[in-house]
Tab-separated table of C-alpha atoms and ligand atoms in Angstrom:
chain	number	residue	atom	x	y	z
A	1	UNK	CA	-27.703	8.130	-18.199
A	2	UNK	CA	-28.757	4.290	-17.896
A	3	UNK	CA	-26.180	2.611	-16.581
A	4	UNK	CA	-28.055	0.239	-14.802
A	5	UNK	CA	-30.756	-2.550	-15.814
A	6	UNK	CA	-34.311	-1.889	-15.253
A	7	UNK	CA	-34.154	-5.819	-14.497
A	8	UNK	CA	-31.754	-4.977	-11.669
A	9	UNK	CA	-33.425	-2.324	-10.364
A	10	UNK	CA	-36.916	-4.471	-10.771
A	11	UNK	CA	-35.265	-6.855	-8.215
A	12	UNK	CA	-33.715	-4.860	-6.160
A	13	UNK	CA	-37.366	-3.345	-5.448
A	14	UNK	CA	-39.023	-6.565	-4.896
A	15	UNK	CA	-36.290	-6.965	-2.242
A	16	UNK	CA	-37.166	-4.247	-0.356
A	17	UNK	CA	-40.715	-4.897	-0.385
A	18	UNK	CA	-39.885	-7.852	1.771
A	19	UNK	CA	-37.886	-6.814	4.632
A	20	UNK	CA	-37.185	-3.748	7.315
A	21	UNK	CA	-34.059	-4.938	8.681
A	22	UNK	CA	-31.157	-3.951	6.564
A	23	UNK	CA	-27.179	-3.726	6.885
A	24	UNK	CA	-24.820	-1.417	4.548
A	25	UNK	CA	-21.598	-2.672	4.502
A	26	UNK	CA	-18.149	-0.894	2.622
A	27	UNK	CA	-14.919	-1.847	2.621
A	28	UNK	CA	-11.461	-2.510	5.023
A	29	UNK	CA	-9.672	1.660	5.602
A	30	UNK	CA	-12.921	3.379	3.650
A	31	UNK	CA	-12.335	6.452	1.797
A	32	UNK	CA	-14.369	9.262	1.049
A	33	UNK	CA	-16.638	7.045	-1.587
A	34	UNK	CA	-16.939	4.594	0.637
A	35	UNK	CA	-18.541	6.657	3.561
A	36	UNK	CA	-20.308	8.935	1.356
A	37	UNK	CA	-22.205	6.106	-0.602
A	38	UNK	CA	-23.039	4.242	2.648
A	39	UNK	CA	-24.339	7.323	4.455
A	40	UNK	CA	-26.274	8.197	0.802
A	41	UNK	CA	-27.872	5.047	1.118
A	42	UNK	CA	-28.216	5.333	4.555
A	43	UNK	CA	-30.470	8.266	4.612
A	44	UNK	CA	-32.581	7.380	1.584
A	45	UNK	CA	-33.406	4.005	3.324
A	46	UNK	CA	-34.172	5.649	6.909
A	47	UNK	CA	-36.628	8.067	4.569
A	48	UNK	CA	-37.841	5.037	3.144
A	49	UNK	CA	-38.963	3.709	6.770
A	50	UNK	CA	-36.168	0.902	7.367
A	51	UNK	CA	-34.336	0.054	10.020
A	52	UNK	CA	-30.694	0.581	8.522
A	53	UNK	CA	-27.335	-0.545	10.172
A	54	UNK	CA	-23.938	0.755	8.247
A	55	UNK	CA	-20.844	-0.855	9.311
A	56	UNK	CA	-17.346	-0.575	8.377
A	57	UNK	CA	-14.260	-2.839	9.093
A	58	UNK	CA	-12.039	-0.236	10.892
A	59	UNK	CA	-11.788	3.314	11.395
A	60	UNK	CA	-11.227	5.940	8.907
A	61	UNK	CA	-10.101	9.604	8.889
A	62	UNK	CA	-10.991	12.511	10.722
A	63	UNK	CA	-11.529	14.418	7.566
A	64	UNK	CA	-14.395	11.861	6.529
A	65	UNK	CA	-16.003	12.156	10.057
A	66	UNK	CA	-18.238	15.254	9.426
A	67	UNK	CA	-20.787	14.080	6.812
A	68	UNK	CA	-24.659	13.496	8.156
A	69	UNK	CA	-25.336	10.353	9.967
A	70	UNK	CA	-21.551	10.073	10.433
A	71	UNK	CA	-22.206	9.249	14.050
A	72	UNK	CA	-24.761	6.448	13.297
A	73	UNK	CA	-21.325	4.027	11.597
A	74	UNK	CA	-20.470	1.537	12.963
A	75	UNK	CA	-16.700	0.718	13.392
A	76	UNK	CA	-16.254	-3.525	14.013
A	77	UNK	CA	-12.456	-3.085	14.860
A	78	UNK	CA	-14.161	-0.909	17.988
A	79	UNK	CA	-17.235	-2.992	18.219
A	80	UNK	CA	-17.249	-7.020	17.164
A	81	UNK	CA	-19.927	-7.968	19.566
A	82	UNK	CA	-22.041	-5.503	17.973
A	83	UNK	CA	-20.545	-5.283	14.341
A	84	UNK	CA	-21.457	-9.434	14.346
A	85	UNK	CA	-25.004	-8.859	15.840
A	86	UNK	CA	-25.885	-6.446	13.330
A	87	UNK	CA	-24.784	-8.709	10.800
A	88	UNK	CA	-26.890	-11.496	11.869
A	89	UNK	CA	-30.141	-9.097	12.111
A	90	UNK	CA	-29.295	-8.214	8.857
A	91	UNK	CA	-32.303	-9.292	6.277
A	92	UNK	CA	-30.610	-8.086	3.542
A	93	UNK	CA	-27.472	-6.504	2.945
A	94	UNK	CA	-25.805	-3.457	0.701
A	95	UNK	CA	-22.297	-4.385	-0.317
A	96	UNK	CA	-21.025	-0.833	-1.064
A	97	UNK	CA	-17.412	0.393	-2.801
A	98	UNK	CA	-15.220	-3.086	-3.435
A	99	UNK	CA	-15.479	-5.814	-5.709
A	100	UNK	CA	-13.927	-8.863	-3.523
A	101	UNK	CA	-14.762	-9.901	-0.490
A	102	UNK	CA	-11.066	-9.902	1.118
A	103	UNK	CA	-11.917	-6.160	1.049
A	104	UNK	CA	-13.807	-6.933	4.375
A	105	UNK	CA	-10.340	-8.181	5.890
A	106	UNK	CA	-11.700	-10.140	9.154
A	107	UNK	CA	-15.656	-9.989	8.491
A	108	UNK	CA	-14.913	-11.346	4.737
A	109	UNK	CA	-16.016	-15.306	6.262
A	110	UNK	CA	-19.251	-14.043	8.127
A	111	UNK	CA	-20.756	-12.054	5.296
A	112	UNK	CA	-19.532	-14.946	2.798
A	113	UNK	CA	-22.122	-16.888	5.096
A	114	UNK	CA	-24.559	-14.480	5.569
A	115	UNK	CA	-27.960	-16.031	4.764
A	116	UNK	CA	-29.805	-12.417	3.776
A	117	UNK	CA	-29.965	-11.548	-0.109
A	118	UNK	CA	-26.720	-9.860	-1.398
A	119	UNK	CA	-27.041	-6.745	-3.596
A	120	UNK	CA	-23.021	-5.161	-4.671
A	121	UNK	CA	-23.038	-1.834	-5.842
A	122	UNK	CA	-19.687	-0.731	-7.168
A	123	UNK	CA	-17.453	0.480	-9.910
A	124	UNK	CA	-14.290	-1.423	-10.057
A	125	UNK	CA	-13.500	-3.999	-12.838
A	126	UNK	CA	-14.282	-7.699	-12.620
A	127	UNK	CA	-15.973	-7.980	-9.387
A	128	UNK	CA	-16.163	-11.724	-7.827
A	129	UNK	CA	-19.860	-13.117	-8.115
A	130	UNK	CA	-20.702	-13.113	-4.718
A	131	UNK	CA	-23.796	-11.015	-4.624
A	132	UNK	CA	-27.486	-11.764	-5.947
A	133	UNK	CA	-28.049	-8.692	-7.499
A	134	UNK	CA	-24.898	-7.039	-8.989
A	135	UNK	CA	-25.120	-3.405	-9.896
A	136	UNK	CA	-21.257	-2.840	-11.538
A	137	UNK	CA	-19.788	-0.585	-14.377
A	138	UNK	CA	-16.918	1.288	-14.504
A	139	UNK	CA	-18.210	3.759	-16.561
A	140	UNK	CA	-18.648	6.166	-13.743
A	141	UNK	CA	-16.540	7.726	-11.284
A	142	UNK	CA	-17.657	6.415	-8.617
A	143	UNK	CA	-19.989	4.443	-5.859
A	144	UNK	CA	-21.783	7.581	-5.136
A	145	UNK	CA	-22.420	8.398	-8.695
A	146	UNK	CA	-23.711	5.177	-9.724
A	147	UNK	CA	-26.055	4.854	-6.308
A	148	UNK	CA	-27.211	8.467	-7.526
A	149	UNK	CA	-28.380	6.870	-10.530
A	150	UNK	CA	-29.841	3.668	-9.016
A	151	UNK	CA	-32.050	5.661	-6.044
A	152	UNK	CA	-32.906	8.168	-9.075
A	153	UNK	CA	-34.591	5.535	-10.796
A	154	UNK	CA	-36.378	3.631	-7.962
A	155	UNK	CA	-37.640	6.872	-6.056
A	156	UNK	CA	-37.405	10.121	-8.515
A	157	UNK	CA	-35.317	13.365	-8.250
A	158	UNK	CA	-37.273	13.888	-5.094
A	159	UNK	CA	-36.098	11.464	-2.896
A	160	UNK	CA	-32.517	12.819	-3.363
A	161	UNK	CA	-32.515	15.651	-0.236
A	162	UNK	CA	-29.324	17.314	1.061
A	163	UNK	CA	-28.105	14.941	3.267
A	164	UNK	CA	-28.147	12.623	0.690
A	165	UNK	CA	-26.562	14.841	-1.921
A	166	UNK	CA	-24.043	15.945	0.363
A	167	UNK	CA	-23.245	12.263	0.999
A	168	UNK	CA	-22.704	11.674	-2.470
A	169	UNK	CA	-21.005	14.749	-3.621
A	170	UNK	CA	-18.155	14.040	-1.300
A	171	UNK	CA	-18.067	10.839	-2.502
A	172	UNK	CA	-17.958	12.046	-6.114
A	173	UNK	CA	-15.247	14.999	-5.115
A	174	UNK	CA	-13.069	12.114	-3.256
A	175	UNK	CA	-12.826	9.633	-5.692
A	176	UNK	CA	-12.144	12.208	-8.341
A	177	UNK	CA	-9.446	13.897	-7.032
A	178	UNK	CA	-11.370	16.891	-6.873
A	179	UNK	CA	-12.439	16.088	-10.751
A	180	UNK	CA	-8.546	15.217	-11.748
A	181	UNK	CA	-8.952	11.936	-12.685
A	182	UNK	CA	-11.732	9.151	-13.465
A	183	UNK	CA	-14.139	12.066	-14.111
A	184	UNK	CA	-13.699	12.381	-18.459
A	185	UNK	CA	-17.317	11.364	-18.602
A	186	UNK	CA	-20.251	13.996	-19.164
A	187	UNK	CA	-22.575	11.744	-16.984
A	188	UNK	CA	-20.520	12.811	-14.064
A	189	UNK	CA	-20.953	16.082	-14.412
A	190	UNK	CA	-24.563	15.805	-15.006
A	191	UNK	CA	-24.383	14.183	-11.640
A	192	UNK	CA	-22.850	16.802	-10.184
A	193	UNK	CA	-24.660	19.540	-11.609
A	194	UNK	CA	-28.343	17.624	-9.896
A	195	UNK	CA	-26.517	17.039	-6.601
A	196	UNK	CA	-25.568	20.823	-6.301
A	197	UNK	CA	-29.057	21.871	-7.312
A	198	UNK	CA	-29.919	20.195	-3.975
A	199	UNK	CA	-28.640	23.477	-2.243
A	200	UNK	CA	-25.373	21.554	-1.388
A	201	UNK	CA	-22.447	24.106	-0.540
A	202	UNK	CA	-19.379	22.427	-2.543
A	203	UNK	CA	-16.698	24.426	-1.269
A	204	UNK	CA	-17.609	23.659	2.115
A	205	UNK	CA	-17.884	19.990	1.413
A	206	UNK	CA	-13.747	20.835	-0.533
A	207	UNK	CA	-12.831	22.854	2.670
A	208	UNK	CA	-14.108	20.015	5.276
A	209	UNK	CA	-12.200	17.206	3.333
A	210	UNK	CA	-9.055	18.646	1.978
A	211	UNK	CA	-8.352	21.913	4.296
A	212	UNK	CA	-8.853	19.996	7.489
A	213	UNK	CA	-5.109	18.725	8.089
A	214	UNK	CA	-2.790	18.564	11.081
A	215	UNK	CA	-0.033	20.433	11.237
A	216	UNK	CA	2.118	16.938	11.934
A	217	UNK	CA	0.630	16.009	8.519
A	218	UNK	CA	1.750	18.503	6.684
A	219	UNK	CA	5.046	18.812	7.611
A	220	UNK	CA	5.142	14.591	7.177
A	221	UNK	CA	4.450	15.609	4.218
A	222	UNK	CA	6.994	18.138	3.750
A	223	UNK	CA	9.295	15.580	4.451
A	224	UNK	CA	8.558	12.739	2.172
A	225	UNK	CA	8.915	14.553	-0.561
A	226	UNK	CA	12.489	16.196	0.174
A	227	UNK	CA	13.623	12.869	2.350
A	228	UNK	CA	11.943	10.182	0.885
A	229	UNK	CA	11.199	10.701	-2.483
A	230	UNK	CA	12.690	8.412	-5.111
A	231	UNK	CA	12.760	9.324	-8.909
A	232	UNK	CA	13.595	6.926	-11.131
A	233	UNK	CA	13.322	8.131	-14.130
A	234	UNK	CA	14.552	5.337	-16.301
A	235	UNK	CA	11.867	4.251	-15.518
A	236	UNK	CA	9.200	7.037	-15.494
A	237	UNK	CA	8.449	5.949	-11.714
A	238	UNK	CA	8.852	7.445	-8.199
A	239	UNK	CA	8.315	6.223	-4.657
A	240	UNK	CA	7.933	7.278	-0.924
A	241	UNK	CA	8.563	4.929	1.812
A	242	UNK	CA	7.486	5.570	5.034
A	243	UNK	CA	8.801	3.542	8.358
A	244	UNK	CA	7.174	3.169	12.220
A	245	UNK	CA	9.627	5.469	13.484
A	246	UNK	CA	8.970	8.578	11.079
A	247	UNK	CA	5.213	8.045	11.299
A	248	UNK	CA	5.913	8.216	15.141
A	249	UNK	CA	8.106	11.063	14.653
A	250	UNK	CA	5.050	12.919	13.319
A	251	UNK	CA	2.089	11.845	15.163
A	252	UNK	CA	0.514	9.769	12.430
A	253	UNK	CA	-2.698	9.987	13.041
A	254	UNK	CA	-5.255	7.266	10.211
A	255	UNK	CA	-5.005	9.180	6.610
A	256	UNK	CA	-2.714	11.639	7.597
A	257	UNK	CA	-0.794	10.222	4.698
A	258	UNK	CA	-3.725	9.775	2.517
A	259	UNK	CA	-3.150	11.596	-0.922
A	260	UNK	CA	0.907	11.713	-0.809
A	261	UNK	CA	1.161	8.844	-3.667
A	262	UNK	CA	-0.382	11.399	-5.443
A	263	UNK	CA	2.605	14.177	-5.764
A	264	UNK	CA	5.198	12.449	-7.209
A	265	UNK	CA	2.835	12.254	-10.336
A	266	UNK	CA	3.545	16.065	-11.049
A	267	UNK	CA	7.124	15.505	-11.534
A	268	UNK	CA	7.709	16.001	-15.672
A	269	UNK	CA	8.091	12.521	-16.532
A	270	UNK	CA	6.824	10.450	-13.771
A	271	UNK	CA	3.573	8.080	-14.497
A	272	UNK	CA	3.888	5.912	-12.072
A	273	UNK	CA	3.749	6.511	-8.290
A	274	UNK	CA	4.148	4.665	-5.155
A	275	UNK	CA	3.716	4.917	-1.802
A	276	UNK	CA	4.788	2.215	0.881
A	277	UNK	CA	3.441	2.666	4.679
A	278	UNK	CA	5.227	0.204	7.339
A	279	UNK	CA	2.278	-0.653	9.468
A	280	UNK	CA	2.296	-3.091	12.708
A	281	UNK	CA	2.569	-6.333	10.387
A	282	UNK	CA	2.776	-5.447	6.901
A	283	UNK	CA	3.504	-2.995	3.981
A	284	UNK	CA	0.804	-1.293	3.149
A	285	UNK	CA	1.277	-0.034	-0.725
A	286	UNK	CA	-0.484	2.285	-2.610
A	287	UNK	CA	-0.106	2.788	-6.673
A	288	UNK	CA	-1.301	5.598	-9.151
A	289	UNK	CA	-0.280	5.825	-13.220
A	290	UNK	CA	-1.327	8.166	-15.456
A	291	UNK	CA	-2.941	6.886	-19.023
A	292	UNK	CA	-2.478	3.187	-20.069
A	293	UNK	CA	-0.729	1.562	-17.557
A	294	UNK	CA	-2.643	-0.891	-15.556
A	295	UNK	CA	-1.635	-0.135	-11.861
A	296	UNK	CA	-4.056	-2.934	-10.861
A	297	UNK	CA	-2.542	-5.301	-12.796
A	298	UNK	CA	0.828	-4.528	-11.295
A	299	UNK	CA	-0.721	-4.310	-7.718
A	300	UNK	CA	-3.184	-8.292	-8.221
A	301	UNK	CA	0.093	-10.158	-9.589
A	302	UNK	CA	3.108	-8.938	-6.906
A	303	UNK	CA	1.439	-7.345	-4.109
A	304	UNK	CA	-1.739	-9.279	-3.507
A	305	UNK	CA	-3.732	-6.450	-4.345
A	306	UNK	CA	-5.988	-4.873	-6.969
A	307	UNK	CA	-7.823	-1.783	-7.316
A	308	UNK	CA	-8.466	0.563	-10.855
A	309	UNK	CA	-6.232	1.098	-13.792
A	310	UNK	CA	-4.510	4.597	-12.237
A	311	UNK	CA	-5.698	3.736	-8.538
A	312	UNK	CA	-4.466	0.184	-6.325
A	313	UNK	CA	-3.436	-0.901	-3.714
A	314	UNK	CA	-1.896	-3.934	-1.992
A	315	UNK	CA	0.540	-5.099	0.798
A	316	UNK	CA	3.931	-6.819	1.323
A	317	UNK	CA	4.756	-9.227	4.077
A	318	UNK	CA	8.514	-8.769	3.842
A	319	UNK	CA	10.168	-6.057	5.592
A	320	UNK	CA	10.461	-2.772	4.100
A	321	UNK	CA	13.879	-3.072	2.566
A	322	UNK	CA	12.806	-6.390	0.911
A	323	UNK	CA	9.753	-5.459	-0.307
A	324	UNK	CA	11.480	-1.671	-1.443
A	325	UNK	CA	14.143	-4.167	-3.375
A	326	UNK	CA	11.062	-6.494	-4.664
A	327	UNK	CA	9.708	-3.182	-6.300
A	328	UNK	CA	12.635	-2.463	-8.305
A	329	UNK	CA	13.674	-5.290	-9.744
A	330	UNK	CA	10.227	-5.320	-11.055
A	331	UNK	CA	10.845	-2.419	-12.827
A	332	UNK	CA	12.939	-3.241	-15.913
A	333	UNK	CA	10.471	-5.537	-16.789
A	334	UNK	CA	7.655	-2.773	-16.992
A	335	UNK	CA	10.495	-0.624	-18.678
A	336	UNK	CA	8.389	-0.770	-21.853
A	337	UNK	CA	4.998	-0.698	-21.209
A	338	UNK	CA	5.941	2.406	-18.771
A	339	UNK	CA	7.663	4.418	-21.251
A	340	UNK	CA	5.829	3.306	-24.265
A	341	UNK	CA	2.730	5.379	-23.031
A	342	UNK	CA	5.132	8.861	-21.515
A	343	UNK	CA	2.729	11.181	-21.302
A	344	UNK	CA	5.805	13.706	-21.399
A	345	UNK	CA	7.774	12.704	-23.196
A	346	UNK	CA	6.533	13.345	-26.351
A	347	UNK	CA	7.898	16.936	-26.357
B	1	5GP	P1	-5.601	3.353	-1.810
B	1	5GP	O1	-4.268	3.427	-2.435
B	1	5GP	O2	-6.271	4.683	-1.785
B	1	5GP	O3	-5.597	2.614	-0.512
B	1	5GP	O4	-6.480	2.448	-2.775
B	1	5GP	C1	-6.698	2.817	-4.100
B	1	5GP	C2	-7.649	1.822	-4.722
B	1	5GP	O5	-7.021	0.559	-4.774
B	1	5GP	C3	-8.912	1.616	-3.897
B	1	5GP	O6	-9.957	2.400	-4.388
B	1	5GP	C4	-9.209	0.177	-4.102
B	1	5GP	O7	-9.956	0.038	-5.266
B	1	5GP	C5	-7.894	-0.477	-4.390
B	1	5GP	N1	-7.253	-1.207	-3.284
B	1	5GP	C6	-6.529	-0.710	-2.261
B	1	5GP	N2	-6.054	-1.697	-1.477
B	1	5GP	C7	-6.495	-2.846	-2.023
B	1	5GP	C8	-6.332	-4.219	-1.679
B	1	5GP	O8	-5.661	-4.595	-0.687
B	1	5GP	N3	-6.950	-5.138	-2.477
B	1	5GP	C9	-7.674	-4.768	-3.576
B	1	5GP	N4	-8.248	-5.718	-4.328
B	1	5GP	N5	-7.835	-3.484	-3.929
B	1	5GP	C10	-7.256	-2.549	-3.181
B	2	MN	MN1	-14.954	4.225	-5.045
């Protein structure tokens, strides 16, 4: 396990040898990887004896609101007053989960200008040289596993406690879909296997993230897939679209539809999945593939997007229909490269 360069980690020390102010910041809607790298950091920092700040863009769900130091986040949709104060205290700052700034959404032009030192710790490809110190591979499954790594190597094993691991497990679990997908490398599990030695309980960690939906969810989710599922299997691709008025229908509550893009990848066939969520303004889109098929790509060049190969995103200013319409007539082009790599259809 070196994944990082002693160089890196070299500078990264002589930052912190300079300053006791410091801000952790992730990225717009954070996921599980997000929060549980930020509050990793969080608590390894506060051990250290600095004065940490973590804030994120916007809220996130309830079943990411349990881990330690949870209540310490800041939220700048909730507070901006603060959020920008904290921000401007800030004498240097952790950059945590995303590779481009836009990923901030309305704080992206104040951290741009943020005079404190930079440091980006993430795993996603070709991230946009923003940061002083750049800590980036994407030979790992995750934030949290490659922050293990990093604190590992400035502190020891011993400065990893439970909070910490705890942090960082879920953050492993999360961005693995429960060790589905982006987890074929051993490091991972060697990861794993250290966090869990720090007395973490991982089926409570699994119960408090994945058994901890509403009843509204789970009947929303009941009926995407017998409503508003589309297979097309021409094309080995299916899609859910979801509008204001069913999300009202069932109480949508923030990612109560998080991990639906996900079924229609079990259908025999189907290796590319899509989710579209109308929100006040926008389309919000999620993508997943299975093996070679670049969902990023896809995502960057019609949906102003980006993301990993199996895991993007991006959004759609035209109204659902339109943007529902956009999506297949993109198809046919794909027809190829989407087929060419059927997982299933080889037998
Ligand atoms: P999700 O579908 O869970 O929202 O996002 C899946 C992955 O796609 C995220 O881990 C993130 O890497 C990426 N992603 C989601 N939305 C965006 C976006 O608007 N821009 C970019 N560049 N990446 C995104
Ligand atoms: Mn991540």
């Amino acid at each position: 396990m070196k994944r990082i360069k002693t160089q890196s980690i070299d500078e990264i020390q002589k930052q912190l040898a300079n300053v006791q102010q410091i801000l952790i910041m992730t990225h717009y809607n954070p996921d599980g990887d997000a929060i549980g790298s930020s509050l990793g950091l969080y608590h390894f920092l506060l051990a250290a004896g600095y004065r940490v700040d973590v804030v994120v863009p916007n809220d996130y769900p309830v079943f990411l609101q349990w881990m330690p130091g949870n209540d310490k986040i800041l939220m700048a949709n909730k507070s901006p007053q603060e959020a920008l104060e904290r921000i401007e205290q800030a004498e240097l700052i952790f950059f945590l989960d995303f590779n481009v700034l836009d990923r901030l959404q309305e704080l992206e032009d104040t951290l741009r200008e943020a005079p404190a030192p930079k440091i980006l710790i993430d795993h996603h490809p070709n991230p946009e040289p923003f940061a002083d110190i750049l800590i980036s591979t994407t030979q790992v499954s995750s934030t949290s596993e490659l922050l293990y790594e990093l604190l590992v190597s400035m502190e020891g094993e011993q400065a990893i406690d439970r909070n910490i691991a705890e942090c960082l497990y879920a953050g492993i679990m999360t961005d693995t879909g429960s060790f589905s997908y982006n987890s074929s490398l051993p490091d991972t599990y060697y990861v794993v296997s250290r966090l869990i030695e720090k007395g973490i309980d991982k089926d409570r960690i699994y119960w408090r993230v994945y058994d901890n939906y509403s009843v509204d969810r789970m009947r929303l989710l009941g009926y995407c897939l017998n409503i508003k599922l589309k297979v097309l299997p021409e094309y080995g691709a299916a899609y859910i679209s979801i509008d204001r008025t069913e999300l009202e229908r069932f109480n949508y509550r923030p990612g109560d539809s998080e991990g639906f893009v996900n079924y229609p990848l079990s259908i025999h066939g189907v290796m590319f999945s899509v989710i579209f969520i109308q929100q006040e303004d926008y389309v919000k889109i999620s993508f997943r593939s299975k093996g070679d098929f670049y969902a990023n790509r896809f995502a960057s060049k019609h949906f102003g997007g980006g993301g990993h190969k199996n895991a993007a995103g991006g959004y759609s200013d035209l109204s659902m229909e339109e943007t529902l319409e956009k999506f297949e007539s993109l198809l046919p082009e794909y027809k190829t490269q989407l087929l060419k790599n059927h997982l299933y259809h080889e037998d």
